[in-house]
XYZ file of C-alpha atoms in Angstrom:
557
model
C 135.353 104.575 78.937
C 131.725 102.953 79.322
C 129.731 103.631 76.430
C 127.514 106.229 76.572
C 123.369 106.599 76.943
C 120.990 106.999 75.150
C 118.199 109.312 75.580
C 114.756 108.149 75.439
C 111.728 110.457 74.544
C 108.908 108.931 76.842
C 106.076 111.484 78.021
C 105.178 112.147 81.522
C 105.228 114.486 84.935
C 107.802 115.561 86.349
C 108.605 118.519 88.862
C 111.171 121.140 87.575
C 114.964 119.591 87.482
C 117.485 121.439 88.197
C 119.630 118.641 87.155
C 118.021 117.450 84.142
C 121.681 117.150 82.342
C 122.640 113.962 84.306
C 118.277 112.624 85.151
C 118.442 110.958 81.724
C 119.785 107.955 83.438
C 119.939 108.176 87.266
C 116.275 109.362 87.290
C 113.958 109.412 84.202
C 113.914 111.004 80.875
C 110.983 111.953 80.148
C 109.543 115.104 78.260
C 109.101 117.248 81.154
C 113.147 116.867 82.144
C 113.977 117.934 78.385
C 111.828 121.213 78.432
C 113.269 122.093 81.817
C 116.490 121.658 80.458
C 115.923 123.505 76.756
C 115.050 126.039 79.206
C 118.409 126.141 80.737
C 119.980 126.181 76.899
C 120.783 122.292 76.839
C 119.396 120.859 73.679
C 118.349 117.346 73.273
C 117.952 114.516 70.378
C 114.895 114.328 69.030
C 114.682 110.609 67.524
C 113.643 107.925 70.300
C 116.367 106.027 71.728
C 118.698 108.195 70.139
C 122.424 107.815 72.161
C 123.531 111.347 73.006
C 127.220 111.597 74.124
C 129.093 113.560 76.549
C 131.108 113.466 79.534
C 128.205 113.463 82.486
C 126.242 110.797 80.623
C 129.342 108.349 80.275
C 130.152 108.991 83.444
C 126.636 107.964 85.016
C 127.072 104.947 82.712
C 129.654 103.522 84.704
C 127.099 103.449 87.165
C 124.331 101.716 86.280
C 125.130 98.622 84.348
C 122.841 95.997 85.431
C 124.800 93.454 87.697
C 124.978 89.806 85.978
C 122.416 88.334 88.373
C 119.478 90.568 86.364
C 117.420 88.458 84.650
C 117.495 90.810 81.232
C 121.392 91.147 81.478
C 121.254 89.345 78.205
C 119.323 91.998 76.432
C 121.117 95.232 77.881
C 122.548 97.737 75.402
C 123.667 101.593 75.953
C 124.148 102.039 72.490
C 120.724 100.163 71.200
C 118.496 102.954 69.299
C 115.052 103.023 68.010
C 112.525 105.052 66.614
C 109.319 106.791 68.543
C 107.441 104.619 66.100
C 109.151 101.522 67.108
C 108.444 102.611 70.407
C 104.675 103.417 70.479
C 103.800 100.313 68.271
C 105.997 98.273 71.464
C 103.807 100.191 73.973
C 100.329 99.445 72.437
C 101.755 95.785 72.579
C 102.856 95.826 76.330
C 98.645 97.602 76.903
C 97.016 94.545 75.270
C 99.692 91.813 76.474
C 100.187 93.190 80.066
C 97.961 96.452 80.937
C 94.704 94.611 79.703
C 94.827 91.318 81.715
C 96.157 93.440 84.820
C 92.995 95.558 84.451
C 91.631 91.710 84.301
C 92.683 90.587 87.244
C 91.903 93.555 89.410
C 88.235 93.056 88.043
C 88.433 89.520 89.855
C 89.212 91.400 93.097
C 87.064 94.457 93.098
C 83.965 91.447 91.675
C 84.556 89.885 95.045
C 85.297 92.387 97.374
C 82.876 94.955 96.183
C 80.033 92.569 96.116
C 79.191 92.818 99.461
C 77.779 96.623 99.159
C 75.429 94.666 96.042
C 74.656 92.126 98.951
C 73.404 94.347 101.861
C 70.420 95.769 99.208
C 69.063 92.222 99.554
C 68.256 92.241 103.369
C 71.520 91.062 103.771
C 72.220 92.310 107.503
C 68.820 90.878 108.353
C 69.039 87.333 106.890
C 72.085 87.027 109.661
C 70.896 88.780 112.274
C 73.080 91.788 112.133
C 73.102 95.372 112.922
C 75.313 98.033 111.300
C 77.658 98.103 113.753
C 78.092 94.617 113.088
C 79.021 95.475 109.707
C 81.154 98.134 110.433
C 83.306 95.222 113.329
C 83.527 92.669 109.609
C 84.781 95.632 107.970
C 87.337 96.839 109.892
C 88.840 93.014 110.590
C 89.016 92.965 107.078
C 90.736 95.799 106.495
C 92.348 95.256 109.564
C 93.840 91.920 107.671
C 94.204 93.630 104.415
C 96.248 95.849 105.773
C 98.714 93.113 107.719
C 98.733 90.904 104.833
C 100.188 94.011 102.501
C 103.927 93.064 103.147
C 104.083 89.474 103.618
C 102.125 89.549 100.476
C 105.108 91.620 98.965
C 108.071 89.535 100.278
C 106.453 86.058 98.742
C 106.202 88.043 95.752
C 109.239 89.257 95.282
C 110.625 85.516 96.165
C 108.146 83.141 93.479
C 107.316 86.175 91.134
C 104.309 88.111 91.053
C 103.726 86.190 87.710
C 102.867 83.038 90.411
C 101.533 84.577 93.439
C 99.304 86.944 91.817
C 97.328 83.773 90.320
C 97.581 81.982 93.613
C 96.326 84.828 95.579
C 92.974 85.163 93.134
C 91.874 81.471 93.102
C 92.525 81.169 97.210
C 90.410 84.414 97.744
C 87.581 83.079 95.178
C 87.264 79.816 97.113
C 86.434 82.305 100.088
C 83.930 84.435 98.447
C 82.237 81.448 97.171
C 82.209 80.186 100.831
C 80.363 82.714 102.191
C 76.836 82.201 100.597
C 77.128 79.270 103.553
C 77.128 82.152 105.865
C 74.581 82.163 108.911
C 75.967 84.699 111.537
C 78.152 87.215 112.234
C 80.797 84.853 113.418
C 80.732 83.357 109.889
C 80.747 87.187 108.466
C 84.062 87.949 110.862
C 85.851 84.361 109.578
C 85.506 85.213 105.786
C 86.405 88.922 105.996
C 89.467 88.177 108.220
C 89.899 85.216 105.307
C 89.402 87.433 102.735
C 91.585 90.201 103.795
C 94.291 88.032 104.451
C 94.823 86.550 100.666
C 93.801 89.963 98.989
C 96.078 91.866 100.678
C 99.341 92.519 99.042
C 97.567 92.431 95.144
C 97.185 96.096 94.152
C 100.789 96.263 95.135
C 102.216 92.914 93.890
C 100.245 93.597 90.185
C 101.841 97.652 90.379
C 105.560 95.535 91.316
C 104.308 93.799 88.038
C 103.772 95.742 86.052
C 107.207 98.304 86.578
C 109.017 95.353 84.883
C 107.609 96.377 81.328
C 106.475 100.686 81.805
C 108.272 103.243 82.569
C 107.413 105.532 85.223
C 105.480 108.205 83.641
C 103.644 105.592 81.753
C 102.853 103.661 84.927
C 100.647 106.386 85.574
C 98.572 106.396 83.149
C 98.270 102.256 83.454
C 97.306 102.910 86.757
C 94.321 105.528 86.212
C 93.282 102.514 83.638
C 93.299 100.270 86.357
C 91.535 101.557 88.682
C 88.853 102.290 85.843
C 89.096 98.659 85.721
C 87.879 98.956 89.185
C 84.785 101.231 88.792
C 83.655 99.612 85.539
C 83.597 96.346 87.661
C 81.156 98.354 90.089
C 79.087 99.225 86.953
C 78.946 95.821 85.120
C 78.439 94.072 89.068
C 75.494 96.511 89.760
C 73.837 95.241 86.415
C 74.780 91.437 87.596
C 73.160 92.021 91.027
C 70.590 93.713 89.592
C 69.477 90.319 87.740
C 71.092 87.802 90.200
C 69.314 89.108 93.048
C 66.252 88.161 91.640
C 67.098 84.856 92.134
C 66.353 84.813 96.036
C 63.869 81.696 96.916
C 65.486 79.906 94.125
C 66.683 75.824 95.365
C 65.799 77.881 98.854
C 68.596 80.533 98.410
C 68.861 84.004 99.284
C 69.903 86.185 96.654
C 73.132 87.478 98.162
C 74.034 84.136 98.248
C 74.030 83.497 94.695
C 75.876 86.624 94.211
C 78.489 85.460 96.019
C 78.577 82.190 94.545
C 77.908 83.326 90.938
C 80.960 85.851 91.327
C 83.188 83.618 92.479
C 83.498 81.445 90.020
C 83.944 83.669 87.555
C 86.592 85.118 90.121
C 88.030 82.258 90.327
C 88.238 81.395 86.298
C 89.969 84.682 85.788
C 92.449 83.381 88.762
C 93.232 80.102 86.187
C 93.918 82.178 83.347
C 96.426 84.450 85.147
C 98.516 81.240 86.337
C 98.785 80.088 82.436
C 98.877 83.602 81.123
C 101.079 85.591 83.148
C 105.411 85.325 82.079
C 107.744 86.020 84.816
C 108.974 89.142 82.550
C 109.852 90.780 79.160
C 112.171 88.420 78.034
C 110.646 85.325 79.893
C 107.719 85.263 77.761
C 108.405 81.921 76.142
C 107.127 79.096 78.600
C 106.179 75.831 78.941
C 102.339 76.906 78.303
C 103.572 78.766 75.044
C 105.941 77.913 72.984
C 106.172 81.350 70.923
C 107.779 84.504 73.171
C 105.401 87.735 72.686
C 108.303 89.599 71.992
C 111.433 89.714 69.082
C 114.963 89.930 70.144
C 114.658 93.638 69.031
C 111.239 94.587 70.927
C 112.947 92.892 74.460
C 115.880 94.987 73.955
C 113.800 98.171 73.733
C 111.708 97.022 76.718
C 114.939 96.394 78.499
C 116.527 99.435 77.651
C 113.973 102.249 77.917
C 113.147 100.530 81.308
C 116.598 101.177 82.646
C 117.406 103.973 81.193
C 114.204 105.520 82.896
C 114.962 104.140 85.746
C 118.254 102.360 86.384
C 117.379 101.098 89.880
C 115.361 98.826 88.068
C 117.939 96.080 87.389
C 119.082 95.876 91.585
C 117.538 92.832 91.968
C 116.296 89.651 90.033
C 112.573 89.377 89.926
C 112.542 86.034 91.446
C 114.852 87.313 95.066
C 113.764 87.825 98.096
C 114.073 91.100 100.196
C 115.982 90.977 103.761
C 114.101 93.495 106.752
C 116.376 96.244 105.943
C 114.494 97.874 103.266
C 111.547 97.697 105.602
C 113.908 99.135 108.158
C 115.369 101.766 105.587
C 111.401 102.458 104.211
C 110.051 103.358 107.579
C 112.566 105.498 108.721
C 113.005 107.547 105.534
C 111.506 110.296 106.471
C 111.231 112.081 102.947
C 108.483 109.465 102.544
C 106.515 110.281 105.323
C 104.649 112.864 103.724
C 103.447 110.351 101.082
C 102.170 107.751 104.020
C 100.653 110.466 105.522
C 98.883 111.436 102.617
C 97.575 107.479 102.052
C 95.926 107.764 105.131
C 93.665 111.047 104.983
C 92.833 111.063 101.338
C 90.732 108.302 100.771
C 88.802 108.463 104.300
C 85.665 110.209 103.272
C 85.044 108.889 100.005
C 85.247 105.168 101.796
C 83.115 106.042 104.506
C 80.297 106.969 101.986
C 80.936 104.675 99.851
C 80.516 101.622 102.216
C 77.243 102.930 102.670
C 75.893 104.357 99.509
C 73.646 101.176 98.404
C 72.103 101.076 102.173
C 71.833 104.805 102.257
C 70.035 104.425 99.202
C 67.193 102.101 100.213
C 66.564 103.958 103.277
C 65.744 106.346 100.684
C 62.583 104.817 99.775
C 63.754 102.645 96.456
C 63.711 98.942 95.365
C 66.536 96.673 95.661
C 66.715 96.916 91.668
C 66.640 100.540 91.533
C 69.102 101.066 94.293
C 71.905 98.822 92.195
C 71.125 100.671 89.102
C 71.080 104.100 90.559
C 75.198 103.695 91.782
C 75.788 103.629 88.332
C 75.982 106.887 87.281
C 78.489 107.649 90.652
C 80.756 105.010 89.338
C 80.533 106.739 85.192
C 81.586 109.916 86.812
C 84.190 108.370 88.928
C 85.976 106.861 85.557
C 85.422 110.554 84.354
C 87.490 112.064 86.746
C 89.986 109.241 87.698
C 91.387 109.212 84.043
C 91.068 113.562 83.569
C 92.552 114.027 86.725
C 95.762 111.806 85.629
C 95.609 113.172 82.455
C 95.521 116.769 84.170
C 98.604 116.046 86.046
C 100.904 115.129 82.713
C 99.858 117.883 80.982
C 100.389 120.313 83.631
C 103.862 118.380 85.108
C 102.517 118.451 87.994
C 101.694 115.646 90.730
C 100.732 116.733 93.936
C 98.710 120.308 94.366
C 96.873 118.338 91.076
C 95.959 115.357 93.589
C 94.673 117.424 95.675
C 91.227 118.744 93.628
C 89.757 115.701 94.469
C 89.986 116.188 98.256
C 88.798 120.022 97.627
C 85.756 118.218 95.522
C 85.283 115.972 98.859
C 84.911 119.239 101.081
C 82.647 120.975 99.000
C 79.891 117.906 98.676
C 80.199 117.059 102.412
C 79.466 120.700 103.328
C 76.176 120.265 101.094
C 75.645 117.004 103.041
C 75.450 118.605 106.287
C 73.746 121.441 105.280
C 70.672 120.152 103.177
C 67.788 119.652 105.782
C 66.404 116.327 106.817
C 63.314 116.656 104.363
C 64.861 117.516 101.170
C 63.637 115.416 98.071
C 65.466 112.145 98.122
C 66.284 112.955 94.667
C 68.602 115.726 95.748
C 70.467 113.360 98.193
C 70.960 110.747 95.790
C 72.323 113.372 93.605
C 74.686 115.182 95.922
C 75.961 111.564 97.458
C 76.484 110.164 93.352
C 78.438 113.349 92.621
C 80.536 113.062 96.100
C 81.358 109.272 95.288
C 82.454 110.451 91.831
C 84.890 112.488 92.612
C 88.632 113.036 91.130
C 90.773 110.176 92.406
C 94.114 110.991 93.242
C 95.145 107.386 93.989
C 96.827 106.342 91.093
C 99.178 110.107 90.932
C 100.001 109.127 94.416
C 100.985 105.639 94.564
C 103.306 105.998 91.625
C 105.106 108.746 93.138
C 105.072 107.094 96.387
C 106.854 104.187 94.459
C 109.184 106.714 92.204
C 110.450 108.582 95.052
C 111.518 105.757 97.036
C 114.841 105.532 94.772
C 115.372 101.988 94.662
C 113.661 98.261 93.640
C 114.451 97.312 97.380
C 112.895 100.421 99.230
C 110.551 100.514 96.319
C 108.772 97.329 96.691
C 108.469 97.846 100.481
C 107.324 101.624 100.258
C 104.773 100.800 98.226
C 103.313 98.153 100.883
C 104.011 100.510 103.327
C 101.939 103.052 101.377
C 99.104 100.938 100.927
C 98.736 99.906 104.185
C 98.583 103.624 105.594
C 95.770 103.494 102.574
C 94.303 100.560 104.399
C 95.033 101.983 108.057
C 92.614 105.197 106.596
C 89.566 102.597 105.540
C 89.986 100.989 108.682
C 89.282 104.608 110.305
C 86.561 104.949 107.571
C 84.771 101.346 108.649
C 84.043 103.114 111.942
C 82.971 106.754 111.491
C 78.957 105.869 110.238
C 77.591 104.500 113.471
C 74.137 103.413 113.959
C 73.170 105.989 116.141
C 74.029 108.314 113.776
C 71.344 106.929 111.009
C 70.160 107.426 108.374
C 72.075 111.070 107.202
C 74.708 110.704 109.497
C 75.190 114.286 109.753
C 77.725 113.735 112.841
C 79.974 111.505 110.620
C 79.775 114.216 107.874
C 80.790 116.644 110.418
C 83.694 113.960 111.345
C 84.823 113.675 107.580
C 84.849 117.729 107.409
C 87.524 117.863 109.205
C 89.243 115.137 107.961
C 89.295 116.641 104.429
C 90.397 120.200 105.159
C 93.726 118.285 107.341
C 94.288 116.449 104.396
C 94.575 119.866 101.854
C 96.909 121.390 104.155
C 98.756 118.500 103.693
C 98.826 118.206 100.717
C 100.614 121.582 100.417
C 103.197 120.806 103.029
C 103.778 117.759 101.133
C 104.347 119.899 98.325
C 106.555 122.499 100.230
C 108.879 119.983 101.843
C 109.371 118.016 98.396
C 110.733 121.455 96.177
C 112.521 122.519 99.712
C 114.504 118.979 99.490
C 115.327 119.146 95.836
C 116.673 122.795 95.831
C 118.556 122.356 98.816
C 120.412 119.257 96.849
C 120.732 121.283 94.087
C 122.492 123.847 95.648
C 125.459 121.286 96.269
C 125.205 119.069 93.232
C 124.772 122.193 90.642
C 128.156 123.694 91.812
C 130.170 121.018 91.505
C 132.850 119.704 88.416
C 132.613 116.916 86.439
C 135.338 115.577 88.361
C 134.216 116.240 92.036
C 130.719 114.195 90.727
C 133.045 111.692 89.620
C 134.509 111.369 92.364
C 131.116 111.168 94.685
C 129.183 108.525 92.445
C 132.468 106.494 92.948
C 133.130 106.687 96.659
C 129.566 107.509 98.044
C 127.678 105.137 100.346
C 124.855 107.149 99.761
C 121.439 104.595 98.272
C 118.528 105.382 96.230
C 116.780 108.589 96.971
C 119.823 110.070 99.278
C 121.985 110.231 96.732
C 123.133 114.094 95.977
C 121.842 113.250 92.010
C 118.413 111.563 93.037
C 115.015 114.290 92.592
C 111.947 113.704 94.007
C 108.754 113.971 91.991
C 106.063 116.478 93.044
């Protein structure tokens, strides 16, 4: 008989099992699993990595032993234990040695593709002859580019290793944003945004791909709501830059946006070098030929390993270094239990981009400086980190994922009904205000794009959901590059009107998601719950069943 596995104690969200006796190792074990099952009388170990035997358990063993080709075969063990304080002082060790130069390196791509909104403050449309409209054309082929480049992007780096395309990816898409401060028209603007699009496409999801090799999935979460804090304390610290580098225009003849861009981009492009020495392949690949000493001990790789796949035994389907056939894209668009979660990529985010591309310019039309305007999006962007981390926090505590998400899309509806109600000659104070407190709001992203990753059931469908996810998230700023048209200006109240709608589609999706997501466990459960030992035996041997249609497999919600 295989031997038997353990139970691991890691905290997270989690929708109510109704088979949280065998979810210990085909889904996750987190906390939420083991106080839906105390409340259906099954007790659990309390210690860490503590092995808990029984029939169900060895069974599912049998299961999920990594295949040979894995690249941390080596450091597998059902029976390896260790402590919860083993286990946090390993996790605050994965947050400085991974989490922290992820956060890094997504500061490198918000720096140069946030810019631009730092840019247009310094008369940036008029130095090239361009009209909003304009803008909004660059914009879209950019997202347009982003959003084709998403699973390419994914396939190269699940071939090399995210460890060497991620690096690649920054320092091509820094020699572009340094480029552009030799910009004189809008065909120039359309070449670097297609450019740009093209080799930042494919990074939010390649660095998420990354970083699944050392969290678990409840954990991820939280990483990610620190990420994408990354992301708005970028838009802080790069309002203060602009704020002084603009000042710069006339200097050697230069406009000011175009030492921005320059300025940025090397620092951009530093960050890029660093990542290609820093980043290891994996947890136990640490050792290379830029450093000699591994980050880890034998012990601390076999609790990564081992809390990894016992969270998530999918994990070990494929070597991080092998490439992905068109099936999974194949299998990952026709799943249809993960339409709801595409769906859901594309409305959420609409309104918040659409006002967000134009806050700075929205700003000056206000009446203030170039200065003031970069220092007044800070307070949006203080807010924004607020929310982003409570509302992930909010989800864990409540073990709950998706009605949670969706506060930040009531928050939307609310502040765009203000929008369009306030008359045109309001103090500008009070639009600034309203608009800062819109752009602020909760951000559901980072609950959504780890169950979007989560409920695709396997490292295969996993790597390509989560491109396809992103690029319905790209597909909705492409519809947000176009909704603020100059005829519209400067309040844009038929936009507003445009985004309204938008919004209140999106909360009644969100609780259809919601409905069809319990409906699709219970029903499972119904069959699964009533069987023996033996006739679950019998299925996990025979079926040709695969990640998240498997009879045992729950989605999160």
């Amino acid at each position: 008989m295989a031997a038997p596995i353990a139970i691991v104690d890691t905290a997270g969200v989690s929708d109510a099992r109704t088979t949280a006796e065998i979810t210990a190792t085909s889904r996750r074990s987190s906390d939420a699993e083991k106080a839906s099952a105390s409340s259906d009388g099954k007790d659990y170990d309390d210690a860490v990595g503590s092995p808990r035997y029984g029939s169900e358990t060895s069974l599912l063993d049998r299961y999920h032993e990594p295949p040979d080709t894995y690249e941390n075969k080596h450091r597998w063990d059902p029976r390896a234990t260790w402590t919860a304080a083993e286990e946090r002082r390993l996790v605050r060790k994965l947050d400085v040695r991974v989490a922290a130069v992820a956060c890094l390196c997504f500061v490198a791509l918000q720096l140069d593709r946030g810019n631009i909104s730092n840019a247009l403050t310094d008369n940036f449309l008029v130095d090239l002859g361009m009209t909003t409209d304009d803008y909004n054309t660059g914009m879209s082929i950019f997202y347009l580019c982003f959003l084709g480049a998403e699973l390419p992007s994914q396939m190269i780096s699940k071939k090399l290793g995210s460890d060497v395309w991620i690096p690649f990816q920054m320092i091509s898409w820094s020699a572009v944003a340094i480029g552009q401060m030799g910009l004189t028209g809008k065909a120039g603007w359309y070449a670097t945004r297609a450019l740009l699009g093209l080799l930042e496409g494919g990074f939010i999801a390649d660095t998420i791909l990354y970083l699944s090799y050392y969290y678990t999935a409840a954990e991820l979460t939280i990483r990610l709501s620190f990420f994408w804090v990354s992301f708005t304390a970028t838009n802080i610290v790069g309002s203060l830059m602009a704020a002084g580098i603009l000042k710069l225009r006339g200097v050697h003849g230069l406009a000011g946006w175009k030492w921005l861009f320059l300025i940025e981009g090397v620092i951009t492009f530093a960050i890029g070098m660093f990542a290609f020495f820093y980043l290891p392949a994996g947890p136990t690949q640490t050792k290379t030929q830029f450093r000699k000493k591994a980050w880890f001990t034998e012990r601390e790789e076999v609790i990564v390993v081992n809390r990894i796949l016992r969270d998530d035994p999918t994990k070990s389907q494929m070597h991080n270094r092998q490439g992905l056939s068109l099936a999974p894209l194949r299998d990952s668009l026709l799943d249809y239990d993960l339409w709801p979660g595409y769906l859901l990529g594309i409305t959420t985010f609409v309104a918040p981009a659409t006002v967000n591309a134009y806050f700075t310019l929205s700003v000056k039309n206000l009446g203030f400086t170039t200065f003031q305007t970069n220092l007044m999006t800070i307070p949006a962007s203080v807010l924004f980190m607020i929310n982003n981390l409570g509302l992930a926090c909010l989800s864990r505590a409540l073990r709950e994922r998706v009605l949670t998400a969706s506060l930040g899309s009531w928050w939307q509806l609310i502040l765009l009904v203000a929008l369009v109600a306030i008359p045109d000659d309001v103090s500008r104070w009070a639009k600034w205000v309203i608009t800062s407190l819109f752009i602020g709001y909760p951000y559901a992203h980072p609950i959504l794009v780890s169950m979007n990753s989560m409920n695709a059931g396997s490292v295969r469908t996993r790597t390509v959901a989560s491109s396809l996810y992103n690029m319905f998230v790209q597909a909705g700023s492409l519809v947000a590059s176009n909704i603020y048209r100059t005829s519209d200006a400067p309040y844009y109240r038929r936009g507003n009107k445009v985004l309204i709608g938008i919004v209140s589609a999106n909360i009644a999706l969100f609780w259809l998601t919601k409905a069809w997501l319990v409906y699709r466990n219970r029903a499972r459960a119904a069959v699964w719950d009533t069987w023996a030992v033996e006739q679950k035996d019998e299925y996990l041997r025979t079926t040709t069943d695969k990640g998240n249609k498997r009879l045992d497999f729950r989605f999160q919600h």
